[in-house]
PDB file of C-alpha atoms in Angstrom:
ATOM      1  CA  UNK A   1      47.967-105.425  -3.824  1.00  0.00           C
ATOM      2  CA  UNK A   2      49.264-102.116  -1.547  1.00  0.00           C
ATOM      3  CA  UNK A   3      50.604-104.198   1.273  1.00  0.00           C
ATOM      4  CA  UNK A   4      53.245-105.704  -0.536  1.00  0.00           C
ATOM      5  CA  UNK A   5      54.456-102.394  -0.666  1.00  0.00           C
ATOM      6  CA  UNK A   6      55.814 -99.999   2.139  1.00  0.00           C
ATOM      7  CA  UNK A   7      54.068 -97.324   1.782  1.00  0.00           C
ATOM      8  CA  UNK A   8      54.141 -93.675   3.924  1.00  0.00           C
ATOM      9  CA  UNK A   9      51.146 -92.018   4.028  1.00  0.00           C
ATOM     10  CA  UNK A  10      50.039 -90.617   0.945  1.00  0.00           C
ATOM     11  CA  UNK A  11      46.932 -88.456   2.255  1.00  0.00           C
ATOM     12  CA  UNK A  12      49.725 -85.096   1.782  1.00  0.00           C
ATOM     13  CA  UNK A  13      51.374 -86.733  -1.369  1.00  0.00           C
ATOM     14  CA  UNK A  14      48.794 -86.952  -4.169  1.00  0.00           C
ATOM     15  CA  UNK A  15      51.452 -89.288  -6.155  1.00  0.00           C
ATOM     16  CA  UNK A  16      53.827 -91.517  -4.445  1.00  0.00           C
ATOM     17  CA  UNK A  17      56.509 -93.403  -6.183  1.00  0.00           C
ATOM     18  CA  UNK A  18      56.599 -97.110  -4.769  1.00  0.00           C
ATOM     19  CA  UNK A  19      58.929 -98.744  -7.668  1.00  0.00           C
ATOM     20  CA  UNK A  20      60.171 -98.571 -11.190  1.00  0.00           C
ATOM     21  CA  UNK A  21      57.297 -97.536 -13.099  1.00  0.00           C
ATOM     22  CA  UNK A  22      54.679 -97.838 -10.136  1.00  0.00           C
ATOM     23  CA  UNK A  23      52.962 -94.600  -8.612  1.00  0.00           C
ATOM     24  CA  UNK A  24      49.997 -93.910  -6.476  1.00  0.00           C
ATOM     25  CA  UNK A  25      47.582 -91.378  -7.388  1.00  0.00           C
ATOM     26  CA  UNK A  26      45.803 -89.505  -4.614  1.00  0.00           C
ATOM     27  CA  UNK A  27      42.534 -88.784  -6.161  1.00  0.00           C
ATOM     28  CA  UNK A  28      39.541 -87.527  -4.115  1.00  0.00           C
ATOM     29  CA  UNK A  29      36.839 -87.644  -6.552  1.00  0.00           C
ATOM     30  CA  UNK A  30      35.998 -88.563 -10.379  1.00  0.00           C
ATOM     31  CA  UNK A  31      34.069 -86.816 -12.820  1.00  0.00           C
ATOM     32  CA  UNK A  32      31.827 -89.062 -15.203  1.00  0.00           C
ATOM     33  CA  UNK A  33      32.476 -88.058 -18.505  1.00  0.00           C
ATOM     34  CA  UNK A  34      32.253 -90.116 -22.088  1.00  0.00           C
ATOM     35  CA  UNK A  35      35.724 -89.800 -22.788  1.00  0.00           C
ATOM     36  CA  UNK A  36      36.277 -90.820 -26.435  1.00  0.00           C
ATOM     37  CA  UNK A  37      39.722 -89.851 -27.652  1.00  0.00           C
ATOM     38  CA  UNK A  38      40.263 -91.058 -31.176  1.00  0.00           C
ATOM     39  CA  UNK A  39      44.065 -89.841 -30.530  1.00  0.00           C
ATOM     40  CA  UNK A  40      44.576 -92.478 -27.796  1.00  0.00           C
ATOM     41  CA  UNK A  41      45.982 -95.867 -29.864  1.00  0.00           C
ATOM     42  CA  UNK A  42      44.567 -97.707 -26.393  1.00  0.00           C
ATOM     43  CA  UNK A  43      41.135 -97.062 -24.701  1.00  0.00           C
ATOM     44  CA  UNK A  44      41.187 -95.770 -21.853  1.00  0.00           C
ATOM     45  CA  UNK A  45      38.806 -95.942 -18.898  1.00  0.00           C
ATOM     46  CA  UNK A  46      40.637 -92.922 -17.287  1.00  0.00           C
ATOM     47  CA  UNK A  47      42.342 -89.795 -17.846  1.00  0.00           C
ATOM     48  CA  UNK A  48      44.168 -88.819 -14.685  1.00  0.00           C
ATOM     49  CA  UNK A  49      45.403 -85.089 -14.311  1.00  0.00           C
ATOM     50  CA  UNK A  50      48.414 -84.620 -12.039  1.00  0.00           C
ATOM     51  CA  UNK A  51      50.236 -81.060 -11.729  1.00  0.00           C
ATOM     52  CA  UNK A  52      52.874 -80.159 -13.964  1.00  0.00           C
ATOM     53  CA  UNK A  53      55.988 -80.174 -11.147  1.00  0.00           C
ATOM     54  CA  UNK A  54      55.090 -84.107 -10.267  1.00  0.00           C
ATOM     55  CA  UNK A  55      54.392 -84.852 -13.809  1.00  0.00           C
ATOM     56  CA  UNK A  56      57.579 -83.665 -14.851  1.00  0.00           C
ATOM     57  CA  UNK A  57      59.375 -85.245 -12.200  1.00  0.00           C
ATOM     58  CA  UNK A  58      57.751 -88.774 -13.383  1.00  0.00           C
ATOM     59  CA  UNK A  59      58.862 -88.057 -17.135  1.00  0.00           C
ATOM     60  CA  UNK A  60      62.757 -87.678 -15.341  1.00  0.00           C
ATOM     61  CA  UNK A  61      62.413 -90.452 -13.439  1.00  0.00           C
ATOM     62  CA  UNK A  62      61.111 -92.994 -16.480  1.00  0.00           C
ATOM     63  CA  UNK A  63      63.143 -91.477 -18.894  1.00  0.00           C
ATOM     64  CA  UNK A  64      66.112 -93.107 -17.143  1.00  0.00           C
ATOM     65  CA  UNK A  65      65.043 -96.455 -18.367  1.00  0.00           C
ATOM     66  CA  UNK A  66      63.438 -95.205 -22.231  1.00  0.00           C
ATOM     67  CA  UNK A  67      64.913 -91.767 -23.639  1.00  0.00           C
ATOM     68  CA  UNK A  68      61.313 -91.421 -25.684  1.00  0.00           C
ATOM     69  CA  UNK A  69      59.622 -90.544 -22.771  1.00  0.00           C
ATOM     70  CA  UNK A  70      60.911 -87.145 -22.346  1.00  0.00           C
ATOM     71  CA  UNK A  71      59.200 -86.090 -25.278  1.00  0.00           C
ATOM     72  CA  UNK A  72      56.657 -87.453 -24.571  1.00  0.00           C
ATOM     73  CA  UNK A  73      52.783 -85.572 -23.704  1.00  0.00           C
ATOM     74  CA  UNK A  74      50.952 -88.443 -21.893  1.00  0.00           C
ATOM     75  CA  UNK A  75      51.627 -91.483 -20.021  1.00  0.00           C
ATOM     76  CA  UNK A  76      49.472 -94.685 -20.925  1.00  0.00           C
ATOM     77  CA  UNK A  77      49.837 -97.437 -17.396  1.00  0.00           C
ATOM     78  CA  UNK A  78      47.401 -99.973 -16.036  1.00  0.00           C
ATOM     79  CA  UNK A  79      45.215-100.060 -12.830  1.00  0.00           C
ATOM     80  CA  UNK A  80      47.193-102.251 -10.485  1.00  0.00           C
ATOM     81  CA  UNK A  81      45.653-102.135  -7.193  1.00  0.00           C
ATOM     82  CA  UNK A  82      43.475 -99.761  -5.539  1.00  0.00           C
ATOM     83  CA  UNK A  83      43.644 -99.076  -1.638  1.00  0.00           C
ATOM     84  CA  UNK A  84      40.303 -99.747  -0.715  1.00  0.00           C
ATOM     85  CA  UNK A  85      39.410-103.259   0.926  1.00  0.00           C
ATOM     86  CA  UNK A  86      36.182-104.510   1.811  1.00  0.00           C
ATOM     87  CA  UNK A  87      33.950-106.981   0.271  1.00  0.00           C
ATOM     88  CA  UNK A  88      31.164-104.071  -0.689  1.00  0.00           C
ATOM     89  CA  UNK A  89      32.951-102.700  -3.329  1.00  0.00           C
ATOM     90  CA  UNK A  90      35.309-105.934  -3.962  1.00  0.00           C
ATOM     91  CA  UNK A  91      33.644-106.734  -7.643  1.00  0.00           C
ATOM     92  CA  UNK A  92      33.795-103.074  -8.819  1.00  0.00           C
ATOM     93  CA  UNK A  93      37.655-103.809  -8.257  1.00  0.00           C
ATOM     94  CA  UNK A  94      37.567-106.305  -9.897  1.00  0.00           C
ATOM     95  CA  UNK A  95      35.939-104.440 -13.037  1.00  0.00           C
ATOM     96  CA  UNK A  96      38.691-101.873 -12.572  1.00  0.00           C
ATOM     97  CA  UNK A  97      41.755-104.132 -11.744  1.00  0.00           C
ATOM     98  CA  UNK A  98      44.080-104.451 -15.305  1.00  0.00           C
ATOM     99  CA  UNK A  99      42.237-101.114 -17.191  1.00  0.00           C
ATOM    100  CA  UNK A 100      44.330 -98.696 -19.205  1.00  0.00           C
ATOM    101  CA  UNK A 101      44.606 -95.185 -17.989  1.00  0.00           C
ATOM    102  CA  UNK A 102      46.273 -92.356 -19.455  1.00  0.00           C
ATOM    103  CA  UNK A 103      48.076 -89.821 -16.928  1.00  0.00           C
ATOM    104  CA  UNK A 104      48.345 -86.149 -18.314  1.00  0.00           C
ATOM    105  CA  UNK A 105      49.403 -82.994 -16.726  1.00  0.00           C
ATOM    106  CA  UNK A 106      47.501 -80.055 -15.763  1.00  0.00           C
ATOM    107  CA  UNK A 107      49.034 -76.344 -15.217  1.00  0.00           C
ATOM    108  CA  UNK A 108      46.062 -75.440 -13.552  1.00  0.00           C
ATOM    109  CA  UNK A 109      46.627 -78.302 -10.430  1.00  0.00           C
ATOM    110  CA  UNK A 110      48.729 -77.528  -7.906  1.00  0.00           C
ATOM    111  CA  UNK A 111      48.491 -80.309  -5.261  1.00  0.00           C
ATOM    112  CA  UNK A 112      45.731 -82.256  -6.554  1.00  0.00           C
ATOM    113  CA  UNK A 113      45.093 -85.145  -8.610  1.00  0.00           C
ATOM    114  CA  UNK A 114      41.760 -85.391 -10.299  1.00  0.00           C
ATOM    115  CA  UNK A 115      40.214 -87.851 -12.890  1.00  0.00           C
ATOM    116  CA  UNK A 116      38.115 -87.988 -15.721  1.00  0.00           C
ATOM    117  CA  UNK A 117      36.317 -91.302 -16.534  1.00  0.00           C
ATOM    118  CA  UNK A 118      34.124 -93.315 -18.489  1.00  0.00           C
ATOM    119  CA  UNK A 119      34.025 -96.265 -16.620  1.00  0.00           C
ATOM    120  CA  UNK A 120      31.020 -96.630 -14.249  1.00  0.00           C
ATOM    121  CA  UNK A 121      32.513 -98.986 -11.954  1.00  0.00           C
ATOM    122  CA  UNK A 122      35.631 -96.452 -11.378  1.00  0.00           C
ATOM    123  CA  UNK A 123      33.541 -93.522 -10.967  1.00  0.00           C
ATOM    124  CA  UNK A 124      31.468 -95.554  -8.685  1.00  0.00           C
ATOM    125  CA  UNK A 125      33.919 -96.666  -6.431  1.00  0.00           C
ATOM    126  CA  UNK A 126      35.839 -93.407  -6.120  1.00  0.00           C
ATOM    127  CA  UNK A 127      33.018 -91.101  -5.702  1.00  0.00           C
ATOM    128  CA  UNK A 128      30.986 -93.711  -2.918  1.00  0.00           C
ATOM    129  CA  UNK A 129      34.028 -94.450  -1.148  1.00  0.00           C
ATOM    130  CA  UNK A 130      35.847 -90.980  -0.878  1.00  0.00           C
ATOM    131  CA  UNK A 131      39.376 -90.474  -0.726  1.00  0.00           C
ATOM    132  CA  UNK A 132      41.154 -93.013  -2.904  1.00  0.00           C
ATOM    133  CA  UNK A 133      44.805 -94.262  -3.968  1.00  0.00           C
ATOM    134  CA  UNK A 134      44.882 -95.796  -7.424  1.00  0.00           C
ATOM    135  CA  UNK A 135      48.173 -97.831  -8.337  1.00  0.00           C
ATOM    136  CA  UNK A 136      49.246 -97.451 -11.975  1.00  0.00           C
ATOM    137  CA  UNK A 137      51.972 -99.061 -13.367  1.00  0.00           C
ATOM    138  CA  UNK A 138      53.343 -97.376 -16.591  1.00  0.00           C
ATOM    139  CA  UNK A 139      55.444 -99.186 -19.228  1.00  0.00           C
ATOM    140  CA  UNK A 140      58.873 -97.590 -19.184  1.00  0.00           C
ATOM    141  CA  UNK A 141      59.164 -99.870 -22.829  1.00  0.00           C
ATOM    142  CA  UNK A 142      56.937 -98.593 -25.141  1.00  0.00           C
ATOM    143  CA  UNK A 143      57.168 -96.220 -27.668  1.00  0.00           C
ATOM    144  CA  UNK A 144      56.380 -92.539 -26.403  1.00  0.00           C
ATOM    145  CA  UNK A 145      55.436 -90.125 -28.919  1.00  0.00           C
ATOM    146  CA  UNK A 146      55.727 -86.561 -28.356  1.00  0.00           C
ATOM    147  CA  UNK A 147      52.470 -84.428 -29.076  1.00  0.00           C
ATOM    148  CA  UNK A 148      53.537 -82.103 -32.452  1.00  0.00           C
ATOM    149  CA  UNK A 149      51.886 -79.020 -32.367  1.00  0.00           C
TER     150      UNK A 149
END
């Protein structure tokens, strides 16, 4: 799914735009957590923390296309393709292939993007393979809310 897109290397980027709505996530390891967030209206198999200045910088970017997402607290996008090739790990792609996510930011990251999951197959594959790029594409046409505190 990468090589239909040009991509520069992303081992200095943790997130790389590659088109409207597309991004690659950098992430170096996953944490295996039972994430159950009764907030979320989709489940999730990931929440993926990215620091604030790239996070804000998607929010710009997408809110060129839907207005709601500048309010919003959380991005909701789908797995689209995931860097690694090789037939050892080719059906624990295809668990992963088409799964919600959820993309948050973090204050505390600075160039880093790490991942909390409850999906064995994800955690799997990112912690026995190493350094990872995950594809998401977010949907620039669905309602954002923003989170009122």
């Amino acid at each position: 799914m990468l090589d239909n897109y040009r991509i520069i290397d992303t081992k200095d980027n943790p997130i790389t735009t590659i088109g409207t709505g597309i991004y690659i996530f950098h992430i170096s390891e996953a944490s295996y957590f039972n994430i159950k967030n009764p907030e979320n209206p989709i489940e999730v198999i990931a929440s993926i923390y990215i620091p604030q200045n790239p996070y804000e910088k998607i929010i710009e970017d997408l809110a060129k296309y839907n207005k709601k997402i500048s309010d919003s607290y959380k991005l909701d996008g789908i797995i689209i393709g995931i860097s690694h090739r090789g037939p050892r790990y080719n059906q624990l792609e295809r668990k992963i292939n088409r799964k919600p996510v959820e993309i948050l930011s973090d204050d505390s990251l600075i160039s880093k993007v790490e991942m909390i999951t409850n999906n064995n197959a994800l955690y799997q594959l990112i912690n026995n393979k190493g350094d990872i790029e995950i594809a998401v594409k977010i949907n620039i046409f669905q309602n954002y809310q923003s989170l009122d505190l």
